[in-house]
PDB file of C-alpha atoms in Angstrom:
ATOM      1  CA  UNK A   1      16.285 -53.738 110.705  1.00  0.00           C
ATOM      2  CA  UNK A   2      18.843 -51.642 112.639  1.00  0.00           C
ATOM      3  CA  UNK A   3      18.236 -48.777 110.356  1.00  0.00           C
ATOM      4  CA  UNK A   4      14.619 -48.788 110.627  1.00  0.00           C
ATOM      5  CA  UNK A   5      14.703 -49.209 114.391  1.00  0.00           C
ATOM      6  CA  UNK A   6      16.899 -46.040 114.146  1.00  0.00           C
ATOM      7  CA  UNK A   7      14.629 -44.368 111.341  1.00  0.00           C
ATOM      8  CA  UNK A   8      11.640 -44.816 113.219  1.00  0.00           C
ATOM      9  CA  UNK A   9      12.941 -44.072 116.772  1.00  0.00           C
ATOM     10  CA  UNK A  10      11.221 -46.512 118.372  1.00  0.00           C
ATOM     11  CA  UNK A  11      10.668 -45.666 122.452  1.00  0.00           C
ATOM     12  CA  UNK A  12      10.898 -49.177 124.104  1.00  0.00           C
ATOM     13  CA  UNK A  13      12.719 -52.323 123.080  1.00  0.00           C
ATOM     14  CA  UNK A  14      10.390 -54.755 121.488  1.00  0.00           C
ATOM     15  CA  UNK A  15      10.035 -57.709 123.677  1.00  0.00           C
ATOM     16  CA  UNK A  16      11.199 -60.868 121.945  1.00  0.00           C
ATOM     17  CA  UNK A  17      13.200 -59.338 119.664  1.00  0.00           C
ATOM     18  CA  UNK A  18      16.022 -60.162 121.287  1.00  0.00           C
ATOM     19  CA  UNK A  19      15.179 -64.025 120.944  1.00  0.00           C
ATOM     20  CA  UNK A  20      14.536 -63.265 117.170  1.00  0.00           C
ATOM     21  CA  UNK A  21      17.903 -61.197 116.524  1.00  0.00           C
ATOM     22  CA  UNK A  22      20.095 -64.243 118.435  1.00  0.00           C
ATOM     23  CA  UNK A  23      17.654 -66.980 116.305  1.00  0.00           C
ATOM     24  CA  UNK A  24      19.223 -64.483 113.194  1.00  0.00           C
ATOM     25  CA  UNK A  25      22.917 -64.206 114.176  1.00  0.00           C
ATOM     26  CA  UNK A  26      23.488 -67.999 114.790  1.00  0.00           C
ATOM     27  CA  UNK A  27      21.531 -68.529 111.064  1.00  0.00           C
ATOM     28  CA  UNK A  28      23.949 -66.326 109.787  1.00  0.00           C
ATOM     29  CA  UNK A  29      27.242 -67.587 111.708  1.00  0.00           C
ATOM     30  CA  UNK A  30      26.132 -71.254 110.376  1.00  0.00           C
ATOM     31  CA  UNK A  31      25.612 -69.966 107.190  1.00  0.00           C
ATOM     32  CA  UNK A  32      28.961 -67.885 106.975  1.00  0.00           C
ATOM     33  CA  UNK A  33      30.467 -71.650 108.390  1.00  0.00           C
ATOM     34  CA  UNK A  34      29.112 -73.428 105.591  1.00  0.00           C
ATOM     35  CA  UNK A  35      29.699 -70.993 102.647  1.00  0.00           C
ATOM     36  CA  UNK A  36      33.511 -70.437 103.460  1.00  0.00           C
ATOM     37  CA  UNK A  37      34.099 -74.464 104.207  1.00  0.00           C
ATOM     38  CA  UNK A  38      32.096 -75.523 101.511  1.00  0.00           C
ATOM     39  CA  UNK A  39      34.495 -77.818  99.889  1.00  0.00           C
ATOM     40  CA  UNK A  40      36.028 -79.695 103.547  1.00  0.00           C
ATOM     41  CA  UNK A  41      32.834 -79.024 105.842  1.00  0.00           C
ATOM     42  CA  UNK A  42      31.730 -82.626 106.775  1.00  0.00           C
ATOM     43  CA  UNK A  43      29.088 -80.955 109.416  1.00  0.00           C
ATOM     44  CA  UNK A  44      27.432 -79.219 106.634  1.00  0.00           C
ATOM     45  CA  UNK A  45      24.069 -81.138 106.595  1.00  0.00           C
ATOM     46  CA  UNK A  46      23.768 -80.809 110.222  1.00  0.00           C
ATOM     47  CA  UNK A  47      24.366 -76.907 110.014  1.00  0.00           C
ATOM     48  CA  UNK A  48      22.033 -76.712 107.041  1.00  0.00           C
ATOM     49  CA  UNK A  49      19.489 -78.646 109.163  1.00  0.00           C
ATOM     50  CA  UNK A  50      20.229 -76.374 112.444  1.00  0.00           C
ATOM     51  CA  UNK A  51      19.268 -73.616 110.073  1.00  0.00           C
ATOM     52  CA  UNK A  52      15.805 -75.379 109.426  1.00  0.00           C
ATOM     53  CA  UNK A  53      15.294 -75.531 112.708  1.00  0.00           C
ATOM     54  CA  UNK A  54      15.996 -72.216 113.572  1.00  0.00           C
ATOM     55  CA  UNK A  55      13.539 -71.150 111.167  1.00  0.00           C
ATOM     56  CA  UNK A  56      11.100 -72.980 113.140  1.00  0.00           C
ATOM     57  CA  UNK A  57      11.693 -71.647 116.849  1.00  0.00           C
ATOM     58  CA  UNK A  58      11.909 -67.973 114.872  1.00  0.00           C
ATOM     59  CA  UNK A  59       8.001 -69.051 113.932  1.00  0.00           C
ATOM     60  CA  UNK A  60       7.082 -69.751 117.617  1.00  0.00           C
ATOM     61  CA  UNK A  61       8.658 -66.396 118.995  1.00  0.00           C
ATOM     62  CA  UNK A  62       7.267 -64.718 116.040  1.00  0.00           C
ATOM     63  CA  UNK A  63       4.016 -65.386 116.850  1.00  0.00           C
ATOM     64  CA  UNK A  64       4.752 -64.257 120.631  1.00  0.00           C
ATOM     65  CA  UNK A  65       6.527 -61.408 119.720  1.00  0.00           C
ATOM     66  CA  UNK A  66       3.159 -60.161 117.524  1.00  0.00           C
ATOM     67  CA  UNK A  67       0.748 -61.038 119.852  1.00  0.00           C
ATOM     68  CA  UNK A  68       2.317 -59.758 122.809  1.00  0.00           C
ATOM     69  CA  UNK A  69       2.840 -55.930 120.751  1.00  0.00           C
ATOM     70  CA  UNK A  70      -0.883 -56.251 119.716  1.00  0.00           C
ATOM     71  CA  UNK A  71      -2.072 -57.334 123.533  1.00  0.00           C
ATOM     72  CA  UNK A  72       0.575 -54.855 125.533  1.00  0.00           C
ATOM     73  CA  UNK A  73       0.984 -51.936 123.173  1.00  0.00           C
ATOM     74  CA  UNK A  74      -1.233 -49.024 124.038  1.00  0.00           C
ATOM     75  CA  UNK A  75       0.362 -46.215 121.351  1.00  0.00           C
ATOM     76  CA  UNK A  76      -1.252 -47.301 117.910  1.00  0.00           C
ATOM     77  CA  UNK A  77       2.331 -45.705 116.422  1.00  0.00           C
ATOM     78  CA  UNK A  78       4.732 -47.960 117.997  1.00  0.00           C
ATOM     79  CA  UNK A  79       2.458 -50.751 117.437  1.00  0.00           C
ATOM     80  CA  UNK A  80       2.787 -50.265 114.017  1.00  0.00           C
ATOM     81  CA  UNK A  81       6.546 -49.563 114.504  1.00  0.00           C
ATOM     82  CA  UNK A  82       6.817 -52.763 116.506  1.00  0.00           C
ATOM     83  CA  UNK A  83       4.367 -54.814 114.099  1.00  0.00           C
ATOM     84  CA  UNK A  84       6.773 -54.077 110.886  1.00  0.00           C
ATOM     85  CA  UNK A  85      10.289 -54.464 112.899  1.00  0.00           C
ATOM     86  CA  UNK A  86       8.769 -57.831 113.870  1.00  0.00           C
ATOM     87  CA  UNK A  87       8.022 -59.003 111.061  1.00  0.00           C
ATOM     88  CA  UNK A  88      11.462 -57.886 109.238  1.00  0.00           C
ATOM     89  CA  UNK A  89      12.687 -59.725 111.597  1.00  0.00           C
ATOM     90  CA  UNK A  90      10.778 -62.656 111.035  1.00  0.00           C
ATOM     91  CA  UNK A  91      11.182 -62.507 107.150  1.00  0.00           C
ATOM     92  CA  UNK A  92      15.232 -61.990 107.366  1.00  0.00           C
ATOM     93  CA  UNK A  93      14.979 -65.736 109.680  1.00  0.00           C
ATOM     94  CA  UNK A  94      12.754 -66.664 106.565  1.00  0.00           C
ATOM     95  CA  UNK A  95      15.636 -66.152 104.181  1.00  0.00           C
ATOM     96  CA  UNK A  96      18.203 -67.684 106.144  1.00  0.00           C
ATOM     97  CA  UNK A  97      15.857 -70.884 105.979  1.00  0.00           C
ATOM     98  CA  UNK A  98      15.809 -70.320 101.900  1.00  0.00           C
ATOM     99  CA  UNK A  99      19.682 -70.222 101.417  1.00  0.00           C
ATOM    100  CA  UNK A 100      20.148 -73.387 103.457  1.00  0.00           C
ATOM    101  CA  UNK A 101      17.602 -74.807 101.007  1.00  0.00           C
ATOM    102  CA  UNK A 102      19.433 -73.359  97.957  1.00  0.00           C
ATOM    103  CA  UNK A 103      22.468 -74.580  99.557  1.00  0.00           C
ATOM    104  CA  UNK A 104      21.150 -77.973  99.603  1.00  0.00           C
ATOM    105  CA  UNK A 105      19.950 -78.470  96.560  1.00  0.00           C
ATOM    106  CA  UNK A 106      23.466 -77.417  95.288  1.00  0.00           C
ATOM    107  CA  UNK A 107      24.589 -80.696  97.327  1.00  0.00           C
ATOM    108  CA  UNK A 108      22.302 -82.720  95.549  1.00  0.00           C
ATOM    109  CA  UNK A 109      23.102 -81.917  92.423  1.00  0.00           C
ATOM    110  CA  UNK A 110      26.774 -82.127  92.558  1.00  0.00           C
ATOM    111  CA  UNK A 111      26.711 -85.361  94.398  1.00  0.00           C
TER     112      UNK A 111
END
């Protein structure tokens, strides 16, 4: 994402992405959490479930961040800049969401 923000020079910071890129970081801190305690991390179904629910509120913002670009943004270029950034940023929450899955269903079977 930070290479194509760089790659494609984008002129003004896309609103919401900020929301998106925190919704990211604290995925990946939870995830980092549970993958290097995996063996002695007894809050590792509530982080896998804070994940989830990340995911969710990433949706939501999504969905503002998109309509906001397509309602505000007036040069078709950064729209379609803006438009792809979004939604790299959406699918990276996305595959946060699918590792806590994985993650989970590596719980189940070794229970």
């Amino acid at each position: 994402i930070a290479n194509r923000i760089h790659l494609y020079k984008v002129k003004n910071r896309i609103e919401f992405g900020t929301q998106m890129t925190d919704i990211l970081n604290l995925q990946v801190k939870l995830i980092s959490e549970v993958v290097h305690n995996f063996e002695d991390d007894k809050d590792m179904t509530s982080k896998l479930t804070a994940i989830r629910n990340y995911e969710t509120q990433g949706d939501v913002i999504f969905q503002k961040a998109l309509a906001h670009v397509f309602e505000y943004e007036n040069d078709c270029v950064e729209l379609i800049k803006k438009k792809e950034l979004i939604e790299l940023m959406e699918k990276a929450i996305d595959r946060c969401q699918t590792v806590a899955i994985v993650i989970e269903g590596i719980l189940i079977k070794n229970a």
